[in-house]
Amino acid sequence: MKDLTLERGEPRAVVGDTQVEAALRESEERFGAAVENMLDCLGIYSAVRGDNGRIVDFRVEYVNGAACDNNQMLRQEQIGKLLCEILPGHRDSELFEDYCRVVETGEPLIKQTFFYSDDYAGQRVSRSFDIRAARLGDGFVAVWRDVTETRRAAEVLRESEARYRTLLDASPGFVWHADATGGLLYVSENFHEYAGTSQQRFQGALWKMREVIHPEDLPLREERWRHSVETGEPYDVEIRLRGADGVYRWFLNRALPIRQADGSISGWVGTSTNIDDRKRLEEKLREADRRKDEFLAMLAHELRNPLAAVRSATEVLRRVDAPGSQLPAMRAVIERQTNQLVRMVDDLLDVSRISQGKLFLRKEKIDLSAVVERAVETSQPLIEAGRHRLRVQLPAESPRLDGDLQRLAQAVSNLLNNAAKYTETGGNIQLTVEIAGNEALLRVKDDGIGIAAEILPNIFDLFAQADRALHRAQGGLGIGLTLVKNIVEMHGGRAEAFSAGPGQGSEVVLRLPLAEVAHPAGAPGPAAGPAPAPPSGHRVLVVDDNIDSAESLAMLLEIAGHEVRAAHDGGGAVEVARDFQPRFVLLDIGLPGMDGFEVARRLRRESEMRSAVLVALTGYGQDEDRRKSLEAGFDHHLTKPVDFAVLKNLIDSLSPA
C-alpha cells in the first residue's frame, strides 16, 4: 500500500510542476506581448565592469519594438552590443553617470534630457526624452519616451500665446476672455492700464468688473450679458467705464461665443472699443438738432406776431376802402403775401414737429372727397394766379379713410401748390382719385418743368427742390414734399414721384389704405345748425406785447361794433380787466414778465372774471401749448395770425341769443 501510494503521488507532483511551468510561460508571454506593444521604449542593460570593478559600459540585453523604432536599428543589431557602440560618446555623457548611480546605489532615475542623433535622411537632429530607470540585478531597466514633437508643439504654443498676448496688449481696444458661465478669465493689459488695476489683482478675485461700470449702465450691461450667456447670442452693448483718472468714458462692448464641435459653448471672446469721441460728437449733433428745432419753433413764433398785425391791418383796410381808390389792389397784394408767409411758417413748424416726433394725428372716418375739396380751396388762389387749368376727377363712390382731415388736406394742398409753382403760366394740373384694391390712389399730375432723373430719388428729402432757380423759388423752402411723405406714411400709406425728365411734367401718387367700412357717396352730412343770431357789441380786452398787432386787432373789433381796450403786459392786463370787466379776453401767452398762463390763472381767481371767455391768441400752437392753455383756464386756443373771420365767428357763436 505504501509503494502504491508513492507511485500514485509522484505523477501528481509532476503534473503540478507542469502546470506551474505552463502558467509561468503564459505569464511571460503576456508580459512579453505587453512590453512589445508598449508605445514607450523599454530596454534591459547589464553592467560591464573593468579590472578595478568599476562600470565602464552597459551591454544591451533586451529592447522592445518601440526602442528599435526609436533607435532605427533591428533588435539583432543591438542585443549583446555595448551602448557605446549604439550611441557613440555615450560614456562621456551625463546620462551614463546617471545609469551608473542607479546600479551602484539602487536610486531610481527620473530625468528629462536630449541628445543628438541621425534621422532617416541622415540629418543630425536634437531629440528630447523623458527617461525613467531602475536597478535590475547588476544592471538596470530603462523606459523612455521621445517627447521631441510634444515639446516642440508646447514651445510653439507658448510662442503663439506670447504673440497673442502681445497683440492683445498692443490693441487700441481691450480684449477679454470669459468662461461659458460669463465669468471673466482674462483682460488685456491695456485695460488694467486704463482702469488702474492689475492682472494680479484681477486673477486674485480682489477686483470685479462692476467696479468700473457706470452705475446707470450696470443694469443694462448685466441684462444683456445674462441674455447672451443664456441664449448664446452675440453680446453687444454701449456702456461707460471709469478710468484711473476717475472719468467715465463710453465703450462699445462686443463678444462672440466659442463653440465646440458639438455646438456647446466653452467660453466667450470679447472686445471693448473706446467710442467716447463718437458718443460726444453724437451728443453735440443731437444738441445742435435740438437747438435747430427750438430755433425753427421760435422763428415761426416770432414771425407770427408781425403777420398777425399785417393781417389785422389788411382787414381794416378792406373795411374802410374808399370807392375808386387803389387800396383794394394793394390790399390784395398784402393778403396774398401774408397767406404765403403763413403757409411757410406752418411748414416750418410742421417739419420741426416731425423731426422731434411731435406731429400727431387726430384720426376719424373721413371722405377723401372732403380732403380734396379742402385742398383745392386752399390752393385755388395760387392756381388762379398762374392761370392754370385744374381738372379734378373723383370716383362715383368716395373712398373712406381712417385719417386726419386737416393733415391730409395739407398734404394734397402741398402737391397742388408744387404743381402750380413749377408749371408755366396757363399750364394743366390734374387731380385724380381712384380705388385700387384696399387702397385709395390720389394722383396729382402736371405738364410743368419735370424732374431730372438724378433728383427724382431724393425728391421727398428735406430741403430738396426740383429747380432752385430764383425765378422758380415761389417762396418755397423745399420742405413741402417732406411733409407730404411723412403725413402719408403716418397714415400707413406711401408717396411716389414720377417724371420722364426736364420739360416732361411730373406726377406724384399718394397710396392710402381704405377704412374697413365704405361710406356711400352722396350720403347726407351733418345737418347745418341754425344761422347765428346777429352779433351784439361786447367788451373785449386785447392783450399783446406787440403794439401793432394789439392796436390793429382792436381797431377791427371796434369796426365790428365791440368796445375794446388793449394792454401790453401781464400786470397791466390784470389791472385793466378789473376795471373794464370784459366779456372776452384775447390774450397772448408770450408776454414779458408775467406770461399769459399766469394772467389767465389770476383772472380766473377774480370773481368778476370767472364767466369771461379767455381766448389764447398766440404764436405757440403745439399740442403741449394747448394743454397748458386749458390747464391755466383758457376756453379756446387760436394760433397767430388768426383769420379775423374765424375770430369773429367764435365771438358770435359764444354771444347770447
PDB file of C-alpha atoms in Angstrom, residues 131-328:
ATOM      1  CA  ILE A 131      13.586  58.742 -19.061  1.00  0.00           C
ATOM      2  CA  ARG A 132      12.896  56.501 -16.067  1.00  0.00           C
ATOM      3  CA  ALA A 133      15.359  53.822 -14.929  1.00  0.00           C
ATOM      4  CA  ALA A 134      15.570  51.287 -12.034  1.00  0.00           C
ATOM      5  CA  ARG A 135      18.214  48.756 -10.935  1.00  0.00           C
ATOM      6  CA  LEU A 136      17.759  45.205 -12.182  1.00  0.00           C
ATOM      7  CA  GLY A 137      20.417  42.778 -10.863  1.00  0.00           C
ATOM      8  CA  ASP A 138      23.826  44.093 -11.889  1.00  0.00           C
ATOM      9  CA  GLY A 139      22.243  46.391 -14.431  1.00  0.00           C
ATOM     10  CA  PHE A 140      19.106  48.415 -14.968  1.00  0.00           C
ATOM     11  CA  VAL A 141      15.867  48.574 -16.874  1.00  0.00           C
ATOM     12  CA  ALA A 142      15.032  51.871 -18.605  1.00  0.00           C
ATOM     13  CA  VAL A 143      11.792  53.219 -20.041  1.00  0.00           C
ATOM     14  CA  TRP A 144      11.933  56.331 -22.180  1.00  0.00           C
ATOM     15  CA  ARG A 145       9.612  58.337 -24.366  1.00  0.00           C
ATOM     16  CA  ASP A 146      10.516  60.554 -27.279  1.00  0.00           C
ATOM     17  CA  VAL A 147       8.834  63.907 -26.471  1.00  0.00           C
ATOM     18  CA  THR A 148      10.571  65.907 -29.158  1.00  0.00           C
ATOM     19  CA  GLU A 149       7.376  66.756 -31.058  1.00  0.00           C
ATOM     20  CA  THR A 150       5.373  67.278 -27.882  1.00  0.00           C
ATOM     21  CA  ARG A 151       7.898  69.746 -26.523  1.00  0.00           C
ATOM     22  CA  ARG A 152       8.195  71.408 -29.902  1.00  0.00           C
ATOM     23  CA  ALA A 153       4.419  71.790 -30.043  1.00  0.00           C
ATOM     24  CA  ALA A 154       4.379  73.127 -26.478  1.00  0.00           C
ATOM     25  CA  GLU A 155       7.070  75.620 -27.376  1.00  0.00           C
ATOM     26  CA  VAL A 156       5.168  76.710 -30.468  1.00  0.00           C
ATOM     27  CA  LEU A 157       2.053  77.075 -28.313  1.00  0.00           C
ATOM     28  CA  ARG A 158       3.950  79.169 -25.768  1.00  0.00           C
ATOM     29  CA  GLU A 159       5.323  81.372 -28.525  1.00  0.00           C
ATOM     30  CA  SER A 160       1.857  81.667 -30.058  1.00  0.00           C
ATOM     31  CA  GLU A 161       0.341  82.626 -26.726  1.00  0.00           C
ATOM     32  CA  ALA A 162       3.099  85.164 -26.171  1.00  0.00           C
ATOM     33  CA  ARG A 163       2.458  86.698 -29.596  1.00  0.00           C
ATOM     34  CA  TYR A 164      -1.282  86.600 -28.908  1.00  0.00           C
ATOM     35  CA  ARG A 165      -0.910  88.343 -25.554  1.00  0.00           C
ATOM     36  CA  THR A 166       1.440  90.912 -27.098  1.00  0.00           C
ATOM     37  CA  LEU A 167      -1.064  91.544 -29.876  1.00  0.00           C
ATOM     38  CA  LEU A 168      -3.917  91.899 -27.393  1.00  0.00           C
ATOM     39  CA  ASP A 169      -1.942  94.253 -25.193  1.00  0.00           C
ATOM     40  CA  ALA A 170      -0.972  96.351 -28.225  1.00  0.00           C
ATOM     41  CA  SER A 171      -4.587  96.554 -29.440  1.00  0.00           C
ATOM     42  CA  PRO A 172      -6.194 100.027 -29.107  1.00  0.00           C
ATOM     43  CA  GLY A 173      -9.241  98.360 -27.567  1.00  0.00           C
ATOM     44  CA  PHE A 174      -9.499  95.981 -24.640  1.00  0.00           C
ATOM     45  CA  VAL A 175      -9.711  92.233 -25.259  1.00  0.00           C
ATOM     46  CA  TRP A 176     -11.153  89.848 -22.721  1.00  0.00           C
ATOM     47  CA  HIS A 177     -11.945  86.183 -22.280  1.00  0.00           C
ATOM     48  CA  ALA A 178     -14.768  84.706 -20.220  1.00  0.00           C
ATOM     49  CA  ASP A 179     -15.793  81.163 -19.398  1.00  0.00           C
ATOM     50  CA  ALA A 180     -19.055  79.572 -20.515  1.00  0.00           C
ATOM     51  CA  THR A 181     -20.925  80.946 -17.484  1.00  0.00           C
ATOM     52  CA  GLY A 182     -19.778  84.500 -18.147  1.00  0.00           C
ATOM     53  CA  GLY A 183     -17.026  84.672 -15.545  1.00  0.00           C
ATOM     54  CA  LEU A 184     -14.037  86.757 -16.657  1.00  0.00           C
ATOM     55  CA  LEU A 185     -10.800  84.810 -17.067  1.00  0.00           C
ATOM     56  CA  TYR A 186      -8.533  87.351 -18.721  1.00  0.00           C
ATOM     57  CA  VAL A 187      -8.495  91.056 -19.617  1.00  0.00           C
ATOM     58  CA  SER A 188      -5.731  92.551 -21.755  1.00  0.00           C
ATOM     59  CA  GLU A 189      -3.036  94.587 -20.042  1.00  0.00           C
ATOM     60  CA  ASN A 190      -4.102  97.886 -21.646  1.00  0.00           C
ATOM     61  CA  PHE A 191      -7.398  97.629 -19.781  1.00  0.00           C
ATOM     62  CA  HIS A 192      -5.561  97.461 -16.472  1.00  0.00           C
ATOM     63  CA  GLU A 193      -3.529 100.492 -17.505  1.00  0.00           C
ATOM     64  CA  TYR A 194      -6.794 102.323 -18.259  1.00  0.00           C
ATOM     65  CA  ALA A 195      -8.650 101.241 -15.114  1.00  0.00           C
ATOM     66  CA  GLY A 196      -5.681 101.446 -12.739  1.00  0.00           C
ATOM     67  CA  THR A 197      -5.787  97.789 -11.688  1.00  0.00           C
ATOM     68  CA  SER A 198      -3.509  94.808 -12.422  1.00  0.00           C
ATOM     69  CA  GLN A 199      -3.587  91.238 -13.697  1.00  0.00           C
ATOM     70  CA  GLN A 200      -2.509  90.019 -10.262  1.00  0.00           C
ATOM     71  CA  ARG A 201      -5.382  91.752  -8.527  1.00  0.00           C
ATOM     72  CA  PHE A 202      -7.773  90.593 -11.227  1.00  0.00           C
ATOM     73  CA  GLN A 203      -6.657  86.977 -11.023  1.00  0.00           C
ATOM     74  CA  GLY A 204      -6.796  87.107  -7.240  1.00  0.00           C
ATOM     75  CA  ALA A 205     -10.520  87.839  -7.447  1.00  0.00           C
ATOM     76  CA  LEU A 206      -9.986  91.077  -5.490  1.00  0.00           C
ATOM     77  CA  TRP A 207     -11.487  93.137  -8.305  1.00  0.00           C
ATOM     78  CA  LYS A 208     -14.790  92.918 -10.151  1.00  0.00           C
ATOM     79  CA  MET A 209     -15.819  94.426 -13.495  1.00  0.00           C
ATOM     80  CA  ARG A 210     -18.792  96.143 -11.906  1.00  0.00           C
ATOM     81  CA  GLU A 211     -16.369  98.405 -10.029  1.00  0.00           C
ATOM     82  CA  VAL A 212     -15.583 100.379 -13.188  1.00  0.00           C
ATOM     83  CA  ILE A 213     -19.006 100.335 -14.888  1.00  0.00           C
ATOM     84  CA  HIS A 214     -21.124 103.460 -14.534  1.00  0.00           C
ATOM     85  CA  PRO A 215     -23.933 102.731 -12.035  1.00  0.00           C
ATOM     86  CA  GLU A 216     -26.581 103.888 -14.520  1.00  0.00           C
ATOM     87  CA  ASP A 217     -25.294 101.435 -17.149  1.00  0.00           C
ATOM     88  CA  LEU A 218     -24.827  98.453 -14.846  1.00  0.00           C
ATOM     89  CA  PRO A 219     -28.418  97.079 -15.104  1.00  0.00           C
ATOM     90  CA  LEU A 220     -28.333  97.218 -18.912  1.00  0.00           C
ATOM     91  CA  ARG A 221     -24.911  95.558 -19.054  1.00  0.00           C
ATOM     92  CA  GLU A 222     -25.956  92.726 -16.724  1.00  0.00           C
ATOM     93  CA  GLU A 223     -29.238  92.186 -18.558  1.00  0.00           C
ATOM     94  CA  ARG A 224     -27.535  91.981 -21.971  1.00  0.00           C
ATOM     95  CA  TRP A 225     -24.666  89.807 -20.678  1.00  0.00           C
ATOM     96  CA  ARG A 226     -27.052  87.420 -18.921  1.00  0.00           C
ATOM     97  CA  HIS A 227     -29.172  87.138 -22.065  1.00  0.00           C
ATOM     98  CA  SER A 228     -26.134  86.337 -24.227  1.00  0.00           C
ATOM     99  CA  VAL A 229     -24.789  83.718 -21.806  1.00  0.00           C
ATOM    100  CA  GLU A 230     -28.203  82.032 -21.566  1.00  0.00           C
ATOM    101  CA  THR A 231     -29.005  82.094 -25.307  1.00  0.00           C
ATOM    102  CA  GLY A 232     -25.579  82.052 -26.977  1.00  0.00           C
ATOM    103  CA  GLU A 233     -26.469  85.185 -28.936  1.00  0.00           C
ATOM    104  CA  PRO A 234     -23.695  87.750 -29.576  1.00  0.00           C
ATOM    105  CA  TYR A 235     -23.186  90.326 -26.828  1.00  0.00           C
ATOM    106  CA  ASP A 236     -23.376  93.977 -27.899  1.00  0.00           C
ATOM    107  CA  VAL A 237     -23.834  96.964 -25.587  1.00  0.00           C
ATOM    108  CA  GLU A 238     -22.581 100.538 -25.140  1.00  0.00           C
ATOM    109  CA  ILE A 239     -21.636 101.412 -21.549  1.00  0.00           C
ATOM    110  CA  ARG A 240     -19.397 103.827 -19.671  1.00  0.00           C
ATOM    111  CA  LEU A 241     -16.225 102.605 -17.933  1.00  0.00           C
ATOM    112  CA  ARG A 242     -14.322 104.580 -15.322  1.00  0.00           C
ATOM    113  CA  GLY A 243     -10.647 105.221 -15.953  1.00  0.00           C
ATOM    114  CA  ALA A 244      -7.858 105.517 -13.407  1.00  0.00           C
ATOM    115  CA  ASP A 245      -8.395 109.296 -13.552  1.00  0.00           C
ATOM    116  CA  GLY A 246     -11.972 108.864 -12.328  1.00  0.00           C
ATOM    117  CA  VAL A 247     -13.513 109.892 -15.675  1.00  0.00           C
ATOM    118  CA  TYR A 248     -16.177 107.690 -17.252  1.00  0.00           C
ATOM    119  CA  ARG A 249     -15.839 107.103 -20.995  1.00  0.00           C
ATOM    120  CA  TRP A 250     -18.085 105.308 -23.471  1.00  0.00           C
ATOM    121  CA  PHE A 251     -17.060 101.867 -24.758  1.00  0.00           C
ATOM    122  CA  LEU A 252     -18.673  99.545 -27.281  1.00  0.00           C
ATOM    123  CA  ASN A 253     -18.571  96.041 -25.799  1.00  0.00           C
ATOM    124  CA  ARG A 254     -18.988  93.038 -28.069  1.00  0.00           C
ATOM    125  CA  ALA A 255     -18.421  89.309 -27.573  1.00  0.00           C
ATOM    126  CA  LEU A 256     -18.901  86.092 -29.522  1.00  0.00           C
ATOM    127  CA  PRO A 257     -19.221  82.565 -28.115  1.00  0.00           C
ATOM    128  CA  ILE A 258     -16.507  79.929 -28.595  1.00  0.00           C
ATOM    129  CA  ARG A 259     -18.381  76.873 -29.827  1.00  0.00           C
ATOM    130  CA  GLN A 260     -17.192  73.271 -29.643  1.00  0.00           C
ATOM    131  CA  ALA A 261     -17.762  70.674 -32.367  1.00  0.00           C
ATOM    132  CA  ASP A 262     -21.000  69.594 -30.696  1.00  0.00           C
ATOM    133  CA  GLY A 263     -22.282  73.159 -30.633  1.00  0.00           C
ATOM    134  CA  SER A 264     -21.791  73.706 -26.909  1.00  0.00           C
ATOM    135  CA  ILE A 265     -20.196  76.948 -25.704  1.00  0.00           C
ATOM    136  CA  SER A 266     -16.855  76.687 -23.911  1.00  0.00           C
ATOM    137  CA  GLY A 267     -16.295  80.393 -23.410  1.00  0.00           C
ATOM    138  CA  TRP A 268     -16.537  83.927 -24.804  1.00  0.00           C
ATOM    139  CA  VAL A 269     -14.067  86.254 -26.508  1.00  0.00           C
ATOM    140  CA  GLY A 270     -14.921  89.937 -26.358  1.00  0.00           C
ATOM    141  CA  THR A 271     -13.604  93.405 -27.136  1.00  0.00           C
ATOM    142  CA  SER A 272     -14.209  96.836 -25.625  1.00  0.00           C
ATOM    143  CA  THR A 273     -13.642  99.746 -28.017  1.00  0.00           C
ATOM    144  CA  ASN A 274     -13.403 103.354 -26.892  1.00  0.00           C
ATOM    145  CA  ILE A 275     -16.209 105.278 -28.630  1.00  0.00           C
ATOM    146  CA  ASP A 276     -16.220 108.248 -26.279  1.00  0.00           C
ATOM    147  CA  ASP A 277     -15.337 110.762 -29.012  1.00  0.00           C
ATOM    148  CA  ARG A 278     -18.091 109.383 -31.238  1.00  0.00           C
ATOM    149  CA  LYS A 279     -20.656 109.486 -28.437  1.00  0.00           C
ATOM    150  CA  ARG A 280     -19.737 113.053 -27.539  1.00  0.00           C
ATOM    151  CA  LEU A 281     -20.000 114.032 -31.194  1.00  0.00           C
ATOM    152  CA  GLU A 282     -23.405 112.354 -31.389  1.00  0.00           C
ATOM    153  CA  GLU A 283     -24.481 114.270 -28.301  1.00  0.00           C
ATOM    154  CA  LYS A 284     -23.303 117.518 -29.879  1.00  0.00           C
ATOM    155  CA  LEU A 285     -25.221 116.679 -33.039  1.00  0.00           C
ATOM    156  CA  ARG A 286     -28.342 115.902 -31.015  1.00  0.00           C
ATOM    157  CA  GLU A 287     -27.914 119.139 -29.117  1.00  0.00           C
ATOM    158  CA  ALA A 288     -27.428 121.046 -32.361  1.00  0.00           C
ATOM    159  CA  ASP A 289     -30.503 119.361 -33.805  1.00  0.00           C
ATOM    160  CA  ARG A 290     -32.497 120.215 -30.680  1.00  0.00           C
ATOM    161  CA  ARG A 291     -31.385 123.830 -30.869  1.00  0.00           C
ATOM    162  CA  LYS A 292     -32.261 123.891 -34.566  1.00  0.00           C
ATOM    163  CA  ASP A 293     -35.757 122.662 -33.753  1.00  0.00           C
ATOM    164  CA  GLU A 294     -36.076 125.227 -30.995  1.00  0.00           C
ATOM    165  CA  PHE A 295     -34.849 127.906 -33.383  1.00  0.00           C
ATOM    166  CA  LEU A 296     -37.383 126.908 -36.025  1.00  0.00           C
ATOM    167  CA  ALA A 297     -40.159 126.911 -33.463  1.00  0.00           C
ATOM    168  CA  MET A 298     -39.071 130.288 -32.105  1.00  0.00           C
ATOM    169  CA  LEU A 299     -38.645 131.690 -35.606  1.00  0.00           C
ATOM    170  CA  ALA A 300     -42.127 130.578 -36.534  1.00  0.00           C
ATOM    171  CA  HIS A 301     -43.494 132.097 -33.324  1.00  0.00           C
ATOM    172  CA  GLU A 302     -41.727 135.393 -33.865  1.00  0.00           C
ATOM    173  CA  LEU A 303     -42.896 135.539 -37.484  1.00  0.00           C
ATOM    174  CA  ARG A 304     -46.472 135.040 -36.399  1.00  0.00           C
ATOM    175  CA  ASN A 305     -46.521 138.270 -34.392  1.00  0.00           C
ATOM    176  CA  PRO A 306     -45.849 140.688 -37.283  1.00  0.00           C
ATOM    177  CA  LEU A 307     -48.040 138.540 -39.538  1.00  0.00           C
ATOM    178  CA  ALA A 308     -50.900 138.961 -37.098  1.00  0.00           C
ATOM    179  CA  ALA A 309     -50.509 142.730 -37.235  1.00  0.00           C
ATOM    180  CA  VAL A 310     -50.312 142.723 -41.054  1.00  0.00           C
ATOM    181  CA  ARG A 311     -53.391 140.525 -41.375  1.00  0.00           C
ATOM    182  CA  SER A 312     -55.412 142.672 -38.978  1.00  0.00           C
ATOM    183  CA  ALA A 313     -54.301 145.852 -40.739  1.00  0.00           C
ATOM    184  CA  THR A 314     -55.276 144.337 -44.090  1.00  0.00           C
ATOM    185  CA  GLU A 315     -58.695 143.510 -42.751  1.00  0.00           C
ATOM    186  CA  VAL A 316     -59.068 147.095 -41.513  1.00  0.00           C
ATOM    187  CA  LEU A 317     -58.152 148.390 -44.972  1.00  0.00           C
ATOM    188  CA  ARG A 318     -60.731 146.125 -46.529  1.00  0.00           C
ATOM    189  CA  ARG A 319     -63.426 147.582 -44.302  1.00  0.00           C
ATOM    190  CA  VAL A 320     -62.547 151.261 -44.890  1.00  0.00           C
ATOM    191  CA  ASP A 321     -61.807 151.196 -48.620  1.00  0.00           C
ATOM    192  CA  ALA A 322     -62.877 154.354 -50.421  1.00  0.00           C
ATOM    193  CA  PRO A 323     -64.624 153.881 -53.803  1.00  0.00           C
ATOM    194  CA  GLY A 324     -62.250 154.196 -56.732  1.00  0.00           C
ATOM    195  CA  SER A 325     -59.095 154.094 -54.628  1.00  0.00           C
ATOM    196  CA  GLN A 326     -56.050 151.869 -55.201  1.00  0.00           C
ATOM    197  CA  LEU A 327     -56.439 150.336 -51.777  1.00  0.00           C
ATOM    198  CA  PRO A 328     -58.223 147.136 -52.956  1.00  0.00           C
TER     199      PRO A 328
END
